[in-house]
XYZ file of C-alpha atoms in Angstrom:
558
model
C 118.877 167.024 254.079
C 119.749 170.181 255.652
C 121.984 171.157 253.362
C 120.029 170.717 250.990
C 117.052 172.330 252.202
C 119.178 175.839 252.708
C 120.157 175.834 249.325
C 116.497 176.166 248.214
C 116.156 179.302 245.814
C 113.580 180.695 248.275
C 115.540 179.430 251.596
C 118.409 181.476 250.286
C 116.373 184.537 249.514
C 115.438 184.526 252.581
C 118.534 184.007 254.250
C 120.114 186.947 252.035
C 116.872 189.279 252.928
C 116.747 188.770 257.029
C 120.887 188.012 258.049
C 121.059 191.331 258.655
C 117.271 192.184 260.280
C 117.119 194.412 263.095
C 114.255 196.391 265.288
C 115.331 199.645 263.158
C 114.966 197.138 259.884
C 111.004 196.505 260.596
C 110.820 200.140 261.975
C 110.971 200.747 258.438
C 109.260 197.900 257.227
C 106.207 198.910 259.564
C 105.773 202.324 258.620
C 106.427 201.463 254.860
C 103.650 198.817 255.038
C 100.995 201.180 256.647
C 101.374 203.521 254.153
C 101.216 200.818 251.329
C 98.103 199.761 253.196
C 96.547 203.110 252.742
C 97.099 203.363 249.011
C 95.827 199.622 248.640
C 92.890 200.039 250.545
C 90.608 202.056 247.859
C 92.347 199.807 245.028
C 91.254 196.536 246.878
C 88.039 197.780 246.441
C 87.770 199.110 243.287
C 89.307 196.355 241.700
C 86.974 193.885 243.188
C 83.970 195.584 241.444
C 85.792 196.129 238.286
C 86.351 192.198 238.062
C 82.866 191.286 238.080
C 83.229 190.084 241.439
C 82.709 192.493 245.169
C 84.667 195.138 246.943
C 84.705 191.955 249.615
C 86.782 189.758 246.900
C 89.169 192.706 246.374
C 89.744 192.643 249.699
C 90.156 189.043 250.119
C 92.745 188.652 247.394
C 94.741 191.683 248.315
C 95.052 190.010 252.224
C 95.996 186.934 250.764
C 98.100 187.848 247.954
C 100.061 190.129 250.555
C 100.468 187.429 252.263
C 101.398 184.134 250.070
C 102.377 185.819 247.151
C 104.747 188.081 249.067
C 106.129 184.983 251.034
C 106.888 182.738 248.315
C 108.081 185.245 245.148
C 111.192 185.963 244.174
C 111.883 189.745 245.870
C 111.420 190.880 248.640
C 109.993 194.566 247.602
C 106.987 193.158 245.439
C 103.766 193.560 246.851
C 100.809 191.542 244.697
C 96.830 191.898 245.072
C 94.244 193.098 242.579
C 95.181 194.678 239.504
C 93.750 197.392 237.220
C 94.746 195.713 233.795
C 93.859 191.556 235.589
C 90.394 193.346 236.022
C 89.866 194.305 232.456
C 90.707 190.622 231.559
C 88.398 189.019 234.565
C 85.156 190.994 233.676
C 84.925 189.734 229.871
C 85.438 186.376 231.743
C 82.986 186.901 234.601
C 80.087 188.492 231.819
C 80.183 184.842 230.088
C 81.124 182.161 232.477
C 80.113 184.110 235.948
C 82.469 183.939 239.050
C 82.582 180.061 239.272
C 84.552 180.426 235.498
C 86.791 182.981 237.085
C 88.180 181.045 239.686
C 88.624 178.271 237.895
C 90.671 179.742 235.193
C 93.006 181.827 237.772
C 93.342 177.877 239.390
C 94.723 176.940 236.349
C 96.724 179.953 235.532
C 97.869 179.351 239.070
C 99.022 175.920 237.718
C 100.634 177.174 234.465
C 102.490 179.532 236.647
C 104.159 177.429 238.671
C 105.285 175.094 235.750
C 106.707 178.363 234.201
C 108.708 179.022 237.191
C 109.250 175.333 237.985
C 110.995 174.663 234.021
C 113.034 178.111 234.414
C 110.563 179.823 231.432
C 110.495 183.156 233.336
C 113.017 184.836 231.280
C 111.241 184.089 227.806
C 108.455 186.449 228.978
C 110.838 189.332 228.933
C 110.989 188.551 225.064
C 107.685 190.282 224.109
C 108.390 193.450 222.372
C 107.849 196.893 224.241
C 105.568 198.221 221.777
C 103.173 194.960 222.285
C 103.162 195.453 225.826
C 102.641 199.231 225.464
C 99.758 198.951 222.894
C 97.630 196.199 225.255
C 98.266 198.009 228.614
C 96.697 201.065 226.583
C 93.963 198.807 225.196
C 93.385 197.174 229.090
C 92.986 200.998 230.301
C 90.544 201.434 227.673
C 88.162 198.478 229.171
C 88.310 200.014 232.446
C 87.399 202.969 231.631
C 84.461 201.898 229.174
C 83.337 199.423 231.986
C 82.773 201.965 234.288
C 80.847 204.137 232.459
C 77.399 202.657 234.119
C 78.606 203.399 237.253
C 80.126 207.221 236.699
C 76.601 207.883 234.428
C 74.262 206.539 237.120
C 72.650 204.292 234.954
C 72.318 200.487 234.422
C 73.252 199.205 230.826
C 72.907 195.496 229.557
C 75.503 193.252 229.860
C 77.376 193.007 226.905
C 79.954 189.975 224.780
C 82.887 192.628 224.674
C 84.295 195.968 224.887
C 82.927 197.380 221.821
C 79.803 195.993 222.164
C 79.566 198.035 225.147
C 80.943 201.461 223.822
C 78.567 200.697 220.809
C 75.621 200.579 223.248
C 76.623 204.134 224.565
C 76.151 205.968 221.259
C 72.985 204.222 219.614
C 70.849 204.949 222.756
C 69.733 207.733 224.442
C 71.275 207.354 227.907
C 70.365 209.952 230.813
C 73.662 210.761 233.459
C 72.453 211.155 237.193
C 74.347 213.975 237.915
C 74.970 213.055 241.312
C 77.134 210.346 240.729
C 79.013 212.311 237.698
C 79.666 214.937 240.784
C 81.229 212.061 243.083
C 83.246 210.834 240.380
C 84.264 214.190 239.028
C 84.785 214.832 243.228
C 87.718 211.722 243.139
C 89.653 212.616 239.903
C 90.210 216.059 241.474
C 90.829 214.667 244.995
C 93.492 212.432 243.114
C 94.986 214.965 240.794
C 95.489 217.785 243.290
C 96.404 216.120 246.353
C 99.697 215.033 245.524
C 100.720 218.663 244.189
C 99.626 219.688 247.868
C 101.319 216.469 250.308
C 102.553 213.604 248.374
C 102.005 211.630 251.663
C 98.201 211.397 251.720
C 96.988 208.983 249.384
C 94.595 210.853 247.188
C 92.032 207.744 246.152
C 91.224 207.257 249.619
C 90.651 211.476 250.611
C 88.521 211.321 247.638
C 86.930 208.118 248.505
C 86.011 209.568 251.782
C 85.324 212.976 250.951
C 82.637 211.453 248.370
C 81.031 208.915 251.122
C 80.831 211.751 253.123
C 79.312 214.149 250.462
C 76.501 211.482 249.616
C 75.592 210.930 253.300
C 75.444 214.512 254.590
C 73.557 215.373 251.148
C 71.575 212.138 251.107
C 72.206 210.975 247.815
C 70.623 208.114 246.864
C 73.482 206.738 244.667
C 74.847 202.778 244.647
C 77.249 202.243 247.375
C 79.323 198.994 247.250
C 76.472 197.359 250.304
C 77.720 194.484 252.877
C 80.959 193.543 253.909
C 81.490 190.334 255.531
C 83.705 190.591 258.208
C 85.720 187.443 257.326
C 88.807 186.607 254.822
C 86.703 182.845 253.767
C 83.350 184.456 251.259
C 80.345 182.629 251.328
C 80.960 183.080 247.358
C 83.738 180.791 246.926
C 85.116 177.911 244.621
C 84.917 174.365 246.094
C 86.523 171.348 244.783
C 82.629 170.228 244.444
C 81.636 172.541 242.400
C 84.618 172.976 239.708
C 82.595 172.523 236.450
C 85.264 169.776 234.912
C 83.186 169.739 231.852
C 84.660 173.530 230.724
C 87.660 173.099 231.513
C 88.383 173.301 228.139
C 86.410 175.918 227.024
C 88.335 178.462 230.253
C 91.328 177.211 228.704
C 91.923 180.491 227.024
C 90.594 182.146 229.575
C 93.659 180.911 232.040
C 96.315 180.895 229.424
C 95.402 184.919 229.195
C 95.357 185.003 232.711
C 98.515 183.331 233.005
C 99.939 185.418 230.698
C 98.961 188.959 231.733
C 100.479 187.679 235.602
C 103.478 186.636 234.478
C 104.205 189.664 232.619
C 102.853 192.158 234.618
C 104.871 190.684 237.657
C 107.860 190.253 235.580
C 107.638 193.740 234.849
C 106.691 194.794 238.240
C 110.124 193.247 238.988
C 112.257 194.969 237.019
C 111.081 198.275 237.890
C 111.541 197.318 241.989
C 114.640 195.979 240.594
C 116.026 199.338 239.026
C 114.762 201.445 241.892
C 116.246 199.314 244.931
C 119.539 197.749 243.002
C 118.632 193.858 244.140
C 117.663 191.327 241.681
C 114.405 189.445 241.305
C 114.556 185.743 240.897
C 111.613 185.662 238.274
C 111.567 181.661 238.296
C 110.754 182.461 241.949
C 108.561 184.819 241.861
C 106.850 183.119 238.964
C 106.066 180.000 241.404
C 104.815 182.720 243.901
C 102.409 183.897 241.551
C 101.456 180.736 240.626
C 100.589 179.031 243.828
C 98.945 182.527 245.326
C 96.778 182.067 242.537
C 95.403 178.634 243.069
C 94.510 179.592 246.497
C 92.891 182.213 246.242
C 89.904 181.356 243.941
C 88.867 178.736 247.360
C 88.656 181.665 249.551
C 86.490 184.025 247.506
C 89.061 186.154 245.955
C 90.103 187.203 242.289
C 93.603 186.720 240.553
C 95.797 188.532 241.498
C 99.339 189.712 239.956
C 102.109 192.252 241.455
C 101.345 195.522 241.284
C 103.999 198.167 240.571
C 102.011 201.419 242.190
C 102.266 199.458 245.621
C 105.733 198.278 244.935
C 107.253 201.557 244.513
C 105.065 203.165 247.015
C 106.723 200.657 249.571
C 109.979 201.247 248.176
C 109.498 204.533 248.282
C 108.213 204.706 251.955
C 111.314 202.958 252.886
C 110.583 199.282 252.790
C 113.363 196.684 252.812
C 111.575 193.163 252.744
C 108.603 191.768 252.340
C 107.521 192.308 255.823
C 106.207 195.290 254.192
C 103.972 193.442 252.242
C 102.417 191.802 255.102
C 101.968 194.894 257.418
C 99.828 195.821 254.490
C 97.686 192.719 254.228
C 97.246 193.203 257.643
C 96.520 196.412 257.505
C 93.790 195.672 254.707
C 92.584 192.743 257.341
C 92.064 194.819 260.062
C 90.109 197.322 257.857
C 87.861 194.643 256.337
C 86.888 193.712 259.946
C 86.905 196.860 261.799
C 85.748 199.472 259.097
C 83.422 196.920 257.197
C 79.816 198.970 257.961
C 81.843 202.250 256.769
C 83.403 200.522 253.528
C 79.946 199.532 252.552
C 78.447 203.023 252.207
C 81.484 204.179 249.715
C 79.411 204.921 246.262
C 80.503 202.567 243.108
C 80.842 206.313 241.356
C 83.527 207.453 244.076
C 85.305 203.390 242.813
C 84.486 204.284 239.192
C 86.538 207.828 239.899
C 89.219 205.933 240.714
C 89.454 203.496 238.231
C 89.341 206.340 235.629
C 92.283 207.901 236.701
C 93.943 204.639 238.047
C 93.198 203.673 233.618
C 95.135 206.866 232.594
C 97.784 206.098 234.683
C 98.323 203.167 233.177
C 99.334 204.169 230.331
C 102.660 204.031 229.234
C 102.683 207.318 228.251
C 106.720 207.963 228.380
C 106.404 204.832 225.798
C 104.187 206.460 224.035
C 105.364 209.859 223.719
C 109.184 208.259 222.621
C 107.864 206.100 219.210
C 106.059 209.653 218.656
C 109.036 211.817 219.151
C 111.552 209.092 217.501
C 108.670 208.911 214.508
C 109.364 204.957 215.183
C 106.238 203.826 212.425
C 107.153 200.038 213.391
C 106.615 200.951 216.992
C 103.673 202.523 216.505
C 101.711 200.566 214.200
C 102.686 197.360 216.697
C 101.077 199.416 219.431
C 97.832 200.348 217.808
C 97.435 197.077 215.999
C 97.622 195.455 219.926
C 95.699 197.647 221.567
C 93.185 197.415 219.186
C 93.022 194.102 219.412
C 92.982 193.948 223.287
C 89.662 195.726 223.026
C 88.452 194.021 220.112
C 89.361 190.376 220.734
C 90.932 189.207 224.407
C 94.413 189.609 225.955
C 95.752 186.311 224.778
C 94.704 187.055 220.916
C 95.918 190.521 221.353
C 99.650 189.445 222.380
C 99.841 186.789 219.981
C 98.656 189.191 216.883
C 100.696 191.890 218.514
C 103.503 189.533 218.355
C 103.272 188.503 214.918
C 103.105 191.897 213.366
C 106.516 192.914 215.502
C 107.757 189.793 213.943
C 107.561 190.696 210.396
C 108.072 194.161 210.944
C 111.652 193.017 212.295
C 112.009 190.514 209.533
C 111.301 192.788 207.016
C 113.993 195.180 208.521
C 116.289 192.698 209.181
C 116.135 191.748 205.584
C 116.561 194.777 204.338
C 119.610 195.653 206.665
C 121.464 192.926 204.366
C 124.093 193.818 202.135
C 126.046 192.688 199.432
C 129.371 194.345 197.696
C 131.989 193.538 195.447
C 134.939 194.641 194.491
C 138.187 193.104 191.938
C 141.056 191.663 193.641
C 143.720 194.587 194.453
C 146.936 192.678 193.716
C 149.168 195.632 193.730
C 148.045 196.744 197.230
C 149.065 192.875 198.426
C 152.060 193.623 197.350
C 153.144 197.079 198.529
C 152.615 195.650 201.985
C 154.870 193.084 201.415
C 153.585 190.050 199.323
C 155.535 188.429 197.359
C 152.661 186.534 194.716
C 153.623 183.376 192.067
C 150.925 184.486 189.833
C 148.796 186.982 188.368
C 145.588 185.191 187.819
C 143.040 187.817 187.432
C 139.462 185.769 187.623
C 139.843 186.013 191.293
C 136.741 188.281 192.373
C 135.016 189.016 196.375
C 131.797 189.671 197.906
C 131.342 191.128 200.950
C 127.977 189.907 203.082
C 126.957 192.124 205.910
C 123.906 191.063 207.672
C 121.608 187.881 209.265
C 121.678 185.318 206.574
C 117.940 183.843 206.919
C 114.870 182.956 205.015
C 114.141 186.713 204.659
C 117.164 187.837 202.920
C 118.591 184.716 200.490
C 116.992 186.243 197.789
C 119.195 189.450 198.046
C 122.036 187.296 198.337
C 121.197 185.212 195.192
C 119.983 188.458 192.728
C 123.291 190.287 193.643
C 125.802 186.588 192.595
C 123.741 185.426 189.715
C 126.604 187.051 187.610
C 129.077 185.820 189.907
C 130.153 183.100 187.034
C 131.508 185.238 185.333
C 134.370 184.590 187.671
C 136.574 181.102 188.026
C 137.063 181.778 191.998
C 134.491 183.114 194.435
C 135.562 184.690 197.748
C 133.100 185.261 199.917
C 133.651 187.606 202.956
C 131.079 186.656 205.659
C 132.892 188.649 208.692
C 129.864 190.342 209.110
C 127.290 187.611 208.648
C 126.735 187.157 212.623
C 124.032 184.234 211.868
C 122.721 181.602 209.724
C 119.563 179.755 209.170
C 118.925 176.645 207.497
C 117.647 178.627 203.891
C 120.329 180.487 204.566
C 122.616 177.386 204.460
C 120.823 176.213 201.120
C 121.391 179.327 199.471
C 125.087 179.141 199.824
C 125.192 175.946 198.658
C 123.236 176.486 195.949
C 125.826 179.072 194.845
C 128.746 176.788 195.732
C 127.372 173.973 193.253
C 126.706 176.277 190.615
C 129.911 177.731 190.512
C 131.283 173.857 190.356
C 128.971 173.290 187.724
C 130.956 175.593 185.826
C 134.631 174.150 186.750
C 134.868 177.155 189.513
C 135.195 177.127 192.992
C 134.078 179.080 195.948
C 136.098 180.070 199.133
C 134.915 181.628 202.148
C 136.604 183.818 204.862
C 136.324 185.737 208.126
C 133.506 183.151 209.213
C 132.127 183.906 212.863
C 131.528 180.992 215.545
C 127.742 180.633 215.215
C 127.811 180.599 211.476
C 130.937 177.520 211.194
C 128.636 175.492 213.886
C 125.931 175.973 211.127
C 128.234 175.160 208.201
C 129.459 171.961 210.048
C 125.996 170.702 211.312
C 124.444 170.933 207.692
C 127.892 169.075 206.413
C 128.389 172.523 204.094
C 131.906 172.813 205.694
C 133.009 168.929 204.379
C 131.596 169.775 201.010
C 133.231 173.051 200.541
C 136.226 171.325 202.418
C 138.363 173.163 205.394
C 141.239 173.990 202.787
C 139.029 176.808 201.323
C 138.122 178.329 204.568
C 140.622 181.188 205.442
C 140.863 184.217 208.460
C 140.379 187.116 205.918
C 140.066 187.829 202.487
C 143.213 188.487 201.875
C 144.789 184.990 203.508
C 142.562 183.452 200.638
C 144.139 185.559 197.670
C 147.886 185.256 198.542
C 146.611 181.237 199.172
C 145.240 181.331 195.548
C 148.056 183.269 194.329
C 150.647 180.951 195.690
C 151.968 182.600 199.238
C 151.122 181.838 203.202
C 150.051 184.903 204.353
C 152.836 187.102 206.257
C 152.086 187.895 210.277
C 151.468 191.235 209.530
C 148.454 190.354 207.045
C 145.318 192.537 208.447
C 141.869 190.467 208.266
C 139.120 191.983 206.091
């Protein structure tokens, strides 16, 4: 049993991560986790609001996520809590269903998170295209920004279904900015633009954060602060196993699938970039389960889903951390400031939270991304990108991937159909025999095609227009060394050609056939009914064959 239980995926991560851990080790880990704390601290908050939910649930899922999350995922550099782009997602979700519909769909993405993880699925979320993941990240930073427009203006709007509804609101009524909170907004951006020209060190959302509190106070500013924090990690606000509203289940089922979703890839990617910066690994079926199970306990405390976050990953990389004891310095640093500074936190303006979510939404953009399909003039990319982000704002996250998707899909079939080629050429008996074949005949209505390129649904057609002259011909080669797969229309379409040319007392032959495509030829039975006699290496093993000679040693596939 205790054999068994070492060779755990997460028992051996953690036996890999702490054989080695030493005072100078958490030294490290200390320091890096205070500084992480710093940074998280203003995010924590903003994030809360930007949910739909309080600074005090920001807070609540950034202690706990730093906390489970960290424990149970797959790498020891991530550190998880409340997310920019999970915000965009969870105030659409709080406008219609309220907080009780929020934590019951991040319970249940909790749940599908685990199963990922549990059935080994985390790789398959790696397969969404980059300009899909691009486009909706832009679209995400486009809801945060729109949504805190009331709070940067000064002004209360009415709630509204979506996005554009919103943005529509903007520019069909007359809306009056209080200039005082436009100058504690304005007072963040700078505080975060120019402080890390002057000392990277000082985190710039929480100078600017304090530098607006204190602004509002000494002027006395009567502008909306973020009010109470309870000095406790268990909200009176919380989901109970009481009061989860079983009836609409169904209807938050796309609610946690996009939840779900958006966790699993943003974690995923949070991963690789820790990955690439500190050269170890992350177990994503691991860190997957992590997610998951962070997730369903998090809604019963108060708290808001929650997904790893790769500005606090690198900045604990970055500050020196080596395991995730860094990530729990920081929840505890984020505990102790809840409890401690709790009377203080509660007089920071939403306008100084709405500053930083403005720049934290620029940020987010993938603008190296963006600036490559430009540069590259990649029109595929592109149009994938737009057509996502679009949607993102338009529709939700989980209609947005799935369109953004589909249109990468048939832009790659289309070019993968058009990337398939078909030549011919006559039989070049005289060259067979300067390199040293000796051939019994002469029989001229020998002719071969050359296919380059996936054989699939999207391409048979080329395949068929450029042989439907091929009877002129007794014997068909066909050359499919650079055919590298098969599908089943694919499949049809050669025998379609096969019987055809029988029909008409010829035959067909094929050569230079790769693995995957003879696995397809002998699971459809194609290979018995063209029979293993007229399969040869190369091209040219098939014409000496026909002509009446085994192929010398020396014969050079084609």
């Amino acid at each position: 049993m205790i054999a068994t239980f070492l060779r755990l995926p997460l028992v051996a991560l953690y036996r890999r991560e702490f054989a080695e851990y030493s005072w100078k080790i958490f030294q490290r880990d200390l320091l890096a986790g205070l500084t992480v704390g710093a940074v998280a601290l203003p995010l924590a908050l903003a994030f809360g609001v930007a949910s739909g939910a309080t600074a005090a649930a920001g807070m609540v899922t950034a202690v706990l996520a730093g906390i489970v999350i960290a424990g149970l995922g797959g790498a020891a550099y991530q550190i998880s809590g409340p997310t920019g782009a999970m915000s965009a997602v969870l105030i659409v979700l709080a406008q219609r269903y309220g907080l009780p519909g929020v934590w019951v769909a991040g319970l249940m993405a909790g749940m599908f998170l685990v199963l990922l993880g549990v059935f080994r699925l985390g790789r398959y979320i790696s397969f969404i295209p980059s300009p899909v993941i691009t486009g909706f990240t832009s679209g995400i930073a486009l809801i945060i920004a729109i949504g805190q427009l009331d709070n940067v203006l000064g002004v209360q709007t009415p709630k509204a279904e979506s996005t554009l509804t919103k943005l529509l609101y903007y520019f069909t009524h007359l809306v009056v900015p209080d200039w005082h909170t436009l100058a504690l907004a304005a007072l963040v951006i700078a505080a975060m633009l120019i402080t890390p020209r002057i000392n990277s060190n000082i985190p710039g959302s929480l100078l600017g954060m304090i530098l607006a509190s204190v602004a509002a106070l000494v002027a006395g500013w009567q502008v909306p602060v973020i009010g109470e924090i309870p000095r406790t990690i268990v909200l009176g606000e919380r989901l109970t196993l009481a009061a989860i509203p079983w009836g609409a289940l169904t209807d938050l089922l796309p609610a946690a699938i996009s939840i779900a979703a958006l966790g699993g890839i943003e974690s995923l990617l949070c991963g690789a970039v820790g990955a690439t910066m500190t050269g170890k690994p992350i177990d994503s079926n691991q860190e997957l389960i992590g997610q998951g199970i962070g997730n369903m306990l998090i809604p019963f405390f108060g708290g808001v889903p929650a997904t790893a976050a790769i500005a606090r990953t690198s900045v604990g990389v970055k500050s020196g951390g080596i395991t995730r004891a860094t990530s729990f310095v920081h929840a505890g640093v984020l505990l102790l400031s809840a409890l401690a500074l709790a009377p203080l936190i509660g007089h920071i303006p939403l306008a100084a939270l709405a500053g930083v979510l403005l720049v934290t939404a620029w940020r987010m953009n993938e603008w190296e991304s963006i600036r490559f399909f430009a540069r590259a003039r990649l029109k595929h990319a592109i149009t994938g990108m737009l057509v996502t982000m679009v949607a993102t704002v338009a529709l939700d996250l989980t209609q947005a991937i799935l369109i953004g998707i589909a249109i990468s899909a048939l832009i790659y079939i289309r070019q993968s159909a058009g990337s398939v080629g078909v030549t011919d050429e006559a039989v070049d008996l005289e060259r067979l025999r300067l390199i040293g074949h000796r051939l019994l005949n002469t029989d001229a209505s020998i002719h071969i095609y050359y296919l380059t390129g996936p054989l699939f649904f999207g391409s048979v057609s080329t395949v068929l227009e450029a042989l439907k002259n091929a009877g002129d011909w007794r014997t068909l080669i066909i050359s499919m060394r650079g055919v590298p797969l098969i599908d089943a229309m694919g499949i049809q379409a050669l025998e379609q050609i096969v019987e055809a040319q029988r029909h008409r007392g010829g035959q067909v032959c094929f050569s230079g056939i790769q693995p995957a495509v003879q696995d397809m030829f002998a699971r459809t039975g194609l290979l018995e009914r063209v029979g293993e006699a007229n399969i040869y290496w190369s091209a040219d093993q098939a014409i000496v064959a026909l002509h009446g000679e085994a192929v010398p040693a020396t014969g050079a596939p084609v």
